[in-house]
CSV table of C-alpha atoms and ligand atoms in Angstrom, one decimal:
chain,number,residue,atom,x,y,z
A,11,UNK,CA,153.6,56.1,-31.9
A,12,UNK,CA,150.1,57.3,-31.1
A,13,UNK,CA,149.3,60.4,-29.2
A,14,UNK,CA,145.8,61.1,-27.8
A,15,UNK,CA,145.0,64.8,-27.9
A,16,UNK,CA,142.1,65.8,-25.6
A,17,UNK,CA,140.4,69.1,-26.0
A,18,UNK,CA,138.7,70.0,-22.7
A,19,UNK,CA,136.9,73.1,-23.9
A,20,UNK,CA,133.3,72.5,-24.9
A,21,UNK,CA,132.3,75.9,-26.1
A,22,UNK,CA,131.5,76.4,-29.8
A,23,UNK,CA,134.1,79.2,-30.1
A,24,UNK,CA,136.6,77.5,-27.7
A,25,UNK,CA,140.1,78.9,-27.6
A,26,UNK,CA,141.2,75.7,-25.9
A,27,UNK,CA,140.1,73.8,-29.1
A,28,UNK,CA,142.4,76.2,-31.1
A,29,UNK,CA,145.3,75.5,-28.7
A,30,UNK,CA,144.6,71.8,-29.1
A,31,UNK,CA,144.6,72.2,-32.9
A,32,UNK,CA,148.0,73.9,-32.8
A,33,UNK,CA,149.4,70.9,-30.9
A,34,UNK,CA,147.8,68.6,-33.6
A,35,UNK,CA,149.4,70.6,-36.4
A,36,UNK,CA,152.8,70.2,-34.6
A,37,UNK,CA,152.3,66.4,-34.4
A,38,UNK,CA,151.1,66.1,-38.0
A,39,UNK,CA,154.3,67.9,-39.2
A,40,UNK,CA,156.3,65.3,-37.3
A,41,UNK,CA,154.4,62.4,-38.8
A,42,UNK,CA,152.8,61.2,-35.6
A,43,UNK,CA,149.4,59.5,-35.5
A,44,UNK,CA,146.8,61.5,-33.5
A,45,UNK,CA,143.9,60.1,-31.6
A,46,UNK,CA,141.7,63.2,-31.2
A,47,UNK,CA,139.0,63.6,-28.5
A,48,UNK,CA,137.0,66.8,-28.1
A,49,UNK,CA,134.6,67.1,-25.1
A,50,UNK,CA,132.6,69.7,-27.1
A,51,UNK,CA,132.0,67.3,-30.0
A,52,UNK,CA,132.3,63.8,-28.5
A,53,UNK,CA,129.5,64.4,-26.1
A,54,UNK,CA,129.8,62.2,-23.0
A,55,UNK,CA,127.2,61.4,-20.5
A,56,UNK,CA,127.8,62.6,-16.9
A,57,UNK,CA,129.8,59.9,-15.2
A,58,UNK,CA,127.5,57.9,-12.9
A,59,UNK,CA,129.4,54.6,-12.9
A,60,UNK,CA,126.5,52.7,-14.5
A,61,UNK,CA,127.2,49.9,-16.9
A,62,UNK,CA,124.8,51.3,-19.5
A,63,UNK,CA,126.9,54.5,-20.0
A,64,UNK,CA,130.0,52.4,-20.7
A,65,UNK,CA,128.2,51.1,-23.8
A,66,UNK,CA,127.7,54.6,-25.3
A,67,UNK,CA,129.8,55.3,-28.5
A,68,UNK,CA,131.6,58.3,-27.0
A,69,UNK,CA,132.6,56.5,-23.8
A,70,UNK,CA,133.9,53.5,-25.9
A,71,UNK,CA,135.9,55.9,-28.1
A,72,UNK,CA,137.4,57.7,-25.1
A,73,UNK,CA,138.5,54.5,-23.5
A,74,UNK,CA,139.7,52.8,-26.7
A,75,UNK,CA,141.8,55.9,-27.7
A,76,UNK,CA,143.2,56.2,-24.2
A,77,UNK,CA,144.2,52.5,-24.1
A,78,UNK,CA,145.8,52.8,-27.6
A,79,UNK,CA,147.7,56.0,-26.8
A,80,UNK,CA,151.5,56.0,-26.0
A,81,UNK,CA,151.2,59.5,-24.6
A,82,UNK,CA,148.7,62.4,-24.1
A,83,UNK,CA,148.3,66.1,-24.9
A,84,UNK,CA,145.6,67.5,-22.7
A,85,UNK,CA,144.3,71.1,-22.9
A,86,UNK,CA,141.7,72.7,-20.6
A,87,UNK,CA,140.1,76.1,-20.2
A,88,UNK,CA,140.5,77.8,-16.9
A,89,UNK,CA,137.0,78.1,-15.4
A,90,UNK,CA,136.6,79.6,-11.9
A,91,UNK,CA,140.2,78.9,-11.0
A,92,UNK,CA,140.2,75.3,-12.1
A,93,UNK,CA,140.1,72.9,-15.1
A,94,UNK,CA,136.8,72.5,-16.9
A,95,UNK,CA,134.1,70.3,-15.5
A,96,UNK,CA,133.7,68.7,-18.9
A,97,UNK,CA,137.3,67.6,-19.0
A,98,UNK,CA,137.2,66.3,-15.4
A,99,UNK,CA,134.0,64.3,-16.3
A,100,UNK,CA,135.9,62.7,-19.2
A,101,UNK,CA,138.9,61.8,-17.1
A,102,UNK,CA,136.5,60.2,-14.5
A,103,UNK,CA,135.7,57.5,-17.1
A,104,UNK,CA,139.4,56.7,-17.2
A,105,UNK,CA,142.0,55.4,-14.8
A,106,UNK,CA,145.5,54.2,-14.2
A,107,UNK,CA,144.8,51.3,-16.6
A,108,UNK,CA,144.9,53.8,-19.5
A,109,UNK,CA,147.4,56.4,-18.1
A,110,UNK,CA,149.9,54.6,-15.9
A,111,UNK,CA,153.5,55.3,-16.9
A,112,UNK,CA,152.5,57.3,-20.0
A,113,UNK,CA,153.9,60.8,-20.6
A,114,UNK,CA,151.6,63.8,-21.0
A,115,UNK,CA,151.9,67.5,-21.7
A,116,UNK,CA,149.3,70.0,-20.7
A,117,UNK,CA,148.0,73.4,-21.8
A,118,UNK,CA,145.4,75.9,-20.7
A,119,UNK,CA,143.4,78.7,-22.3
A,120,UNK,CA,142.7,81.5,-19.8
A,121,UNK,CA,141.1,85.0,-19.7
A,122,UNK,CA,144.4,87.0,-19.4
A,123,UNK,CA,146.1,88.6,-16.4
A,124,UNK,CA,147.4,85.8,-14.3
A,125,UNK,CA,144.9,83.1,-15.2
A,126,UNK,CA,145.6,79.6,-16.4
A,127,UNK,CA,148.0,78.3,-13.8
A,128,UNK,CA,145.2,77.2,-11.5
A,129,UNK,CA,143.7,75.2,-14.3
A,130,UNK,CA,147.0,73.6,-15.0
A,131,UNK,CA,147.6,72.8,-11.3
A,132,UNK,CA,144.2,71.2,-10.9
A,133,UNK,CA,144.7,69.1,-14.1
A,134,UNK,CA,148.2,68.1,-12.9
A,135,UNK,CA,146.7,67.0,-9.6
A,136,UNK,CA,144.2,64.8,-11.4
A,137,UNK,CA,146.9,63.4,-13.7
A,138,UNK,CA,148.9,62.4,-10.7
A,139,UNK,CA,145.8,60.5,-9.5
A,140,UNK,CA,145.8,58.7,-12.9
A,141,UNK,CA,149.6,57.8,-12.5
A,142,UNK,CA,150.5,59.8,-15.6
A,143,UNK,CA,154.0,61.1,-16.2
A,144,UNK,CA,153.0,64.7,-16.6
A,145,UNK,CA,156.1,66.6,-18.0
A,146,UNK,CA,157.1,69.9,-16.3
A,147,UNK,CA,156.7,72.2,-19.3
A,148,UNK,CA,153.2,73.6,-19.8
A,149,UNK,CA,151.6,76.5,-21.7
A,150,UNK,CA,148.9,79.1,-21.0
A,151,UNK,CA,147.3,81.0,-23.9
A,152,UNK,CA,145.4,84.3,-23.4
A,153,UNK,CA,142.8,85.9,-25.7
A,154,UNK,CA,145.4,88.3,-27.0
A,155,UNK,CA,147.3,85.3,-28.5
A,156,UNK,CA,144.5,84.8,-31.0
A,157,UNK,CA,143.5,86.7,-34.1
A,158,UNK,CA,139.9,87.9,-35.0
A,159,UNK,CA,139.2,84.5,-36.6
A,160,UNK,CA,140.2,82.7,-33.4
A,161,UNK,CA,143.4,81.4,-34.9
A,162,UNK,CA,146.3,81.0,-32.4
A,163,UNK,CA,148.9,83.4,-34.0
A,164,UNK,CA,151.3,84.3,-31.1
A,165,UNK,CA,154.8,83.3,-32.2
A,166,UNK,CA,156.1,82.6,-28.7
A,167,UNK,CA,153.1,80.3,-28.0
A,168,UNK,CA,153.6,78.5,-31.3
A,169,UNK,CA,157.3,78.0,-30.7
A,170,UNK,CA,156.6,76.7,-27.2
A,171,UNK,CA,154.1,74.2,-28.6
A,172,UNK,CA,156.8,72.9,-31.0
A,173,UNK,CA,159.3,72.6,-28.2
A,174,UNK,CA,156.8,70.9,-25.9
A,175,UNK,CA,155.8,68.5,-28.6
A,176,UNK,CA,159.4,67.6,-29.4
A,177,UNK,CA,160.1,66.9,-25.7
A,178,UNK,CA,156.9,64.7,-25.4
A,179,UNK,CA,158.0,62.6,-28.4
A,180,UNK,CA,161.6,62.3,-27.0
A,181,UNK,CA,160.4,61.2,-23.6
A,182,UNK,CA,157.7,58.8,-25.1
A,183,UNK,CA,160.4,57.1,-27.2
A,184,UNK,CA,162.6,56.7,-24.1
A,185,UNK,CA,159.8,55.2,-22.1
A,186,UNK,CA,159.0,52.8,-25.0
A,187,UNK,CA,162.6,51.7,-25.3
A,188,UNK,CA,162.9,51.1,-21.5
A,189,UNK,CA,159.7,49.0,-21.6
A,190,UNK,CA,160.9,47.0,-24.6
A,191,UNK,CA,164.2,46.3,-22.8
A,192,UNK,CA,162.4,45.3,-19.6
A,193,UNK,CA,160.2,42.8,-21.6
A,194,UNK,CA,163.3,41.0,-23.1
B,25,LIG,C1,132.6,80.1,-16.5
B,25,LIG,C2,133.9,80.8,-16.8
B,25,LIG,C3,134.8,80.9,-15.8
B,25,LIG,C4,136.1,81.5,-16.1
B,25,LIG,N1,137.0,81.6,-15.1
B,25,LIG,C5,138.2,82.1,-15.4
B,25,LIG,C6,139.2,82.1,-14.4
B,25,LIG,O1,139.0,81.7,-13.2
B,25,LIG,N2,140.5,82.5,-14.7
B,25,LIG,C7,140.8,83.0,-16.0
B,25,LIG,O2,141.9,83.3,-16.3
B,25,LIG,N3,139.8,83.0,-16.9
B,25,LIG,C8,138.6,82.6,-16.7
B,25,LIG,N4,137.6,82.5,-17.7
B,25,LIG,C9,138.0,83.0,-19.0
B,25,LIG,C10,138.3,81.7,-19.8
B,25,LIG,O3,139.4,81.0,-19.3
B,25,LIG,C11,138.7,82.1,-21.3
B,25,LIG,O4,137.5,82.7,-21.8
B,25,LIG,C12,139.2,80.9,-22.1
B,25,LIG,O5,139.2,81.3,-23.4
B,25,LIG,C13,138.2,79.8,-21.9
B,25,LIG,O6,138.5,78.7,-22.8
B,25,LIG,P1,137.5,78.3,-23.9
B,25,LIG,O7,137.6,79.5,-24.9
B,25,LIG,O8,138.0,77.1,-24.4
B,25,LIG,O9,136.1,78.2,-23.3
B,25,LIG,C14,136.3,82.0,-17.4
B,25,LIG,C15,135.4,81.9,-18.4
B,25,LIG,C16,134.2,81.3,-18.1
B,25,LIG,C17,133.1,81.1,-19.2
């Protein structure tokens, strides 16, 4: 099983990246192959629909990983009450061809208070447009969940990440088995 893990936070000191890493650590413990994509490191052009941009290395990587993935973990910052523009730009290169019928779980890094839900709702809406099976469980992490070295240390958050990852793997296996049975 291959899980594509997308970090939608482009800042150098991104908390979203740390949230993404916590999911990757949970997957590694379970022996799952990770296909990592980071919008702050795998710099994409702005989507224009031109053929030339489809030939760039990062766009090819994005599309190849998404095609190979059996499921997705996607994390976004909440910026101005929505998902990040950088993540939306990445998703604009993709479509139902890569996402249709594949499970996904989502998480957000927010500024505290009641932030984060709007980013998750906007991401969920986009994933619906991509025909993704976005699972109901989701997570928001706030600045207080991190230590001074930017490590995600909040125990409740780490337990939730474990549980969400387990559920993603369970559902992904079920979807895979159904598809195998249907192909027979
Ligand atoms: C441009 C901008 C807009 C933001 N808007 C919100 C917001 O609407 N709601 C919120 O809870 N936090 C907001 N924040 C705080 C971020 O969600 C928070 O800093 C989070 O850590 C961002 O993820 P990142 O560290 O990966 O960039 C905003 C931060 C920036 C830079």
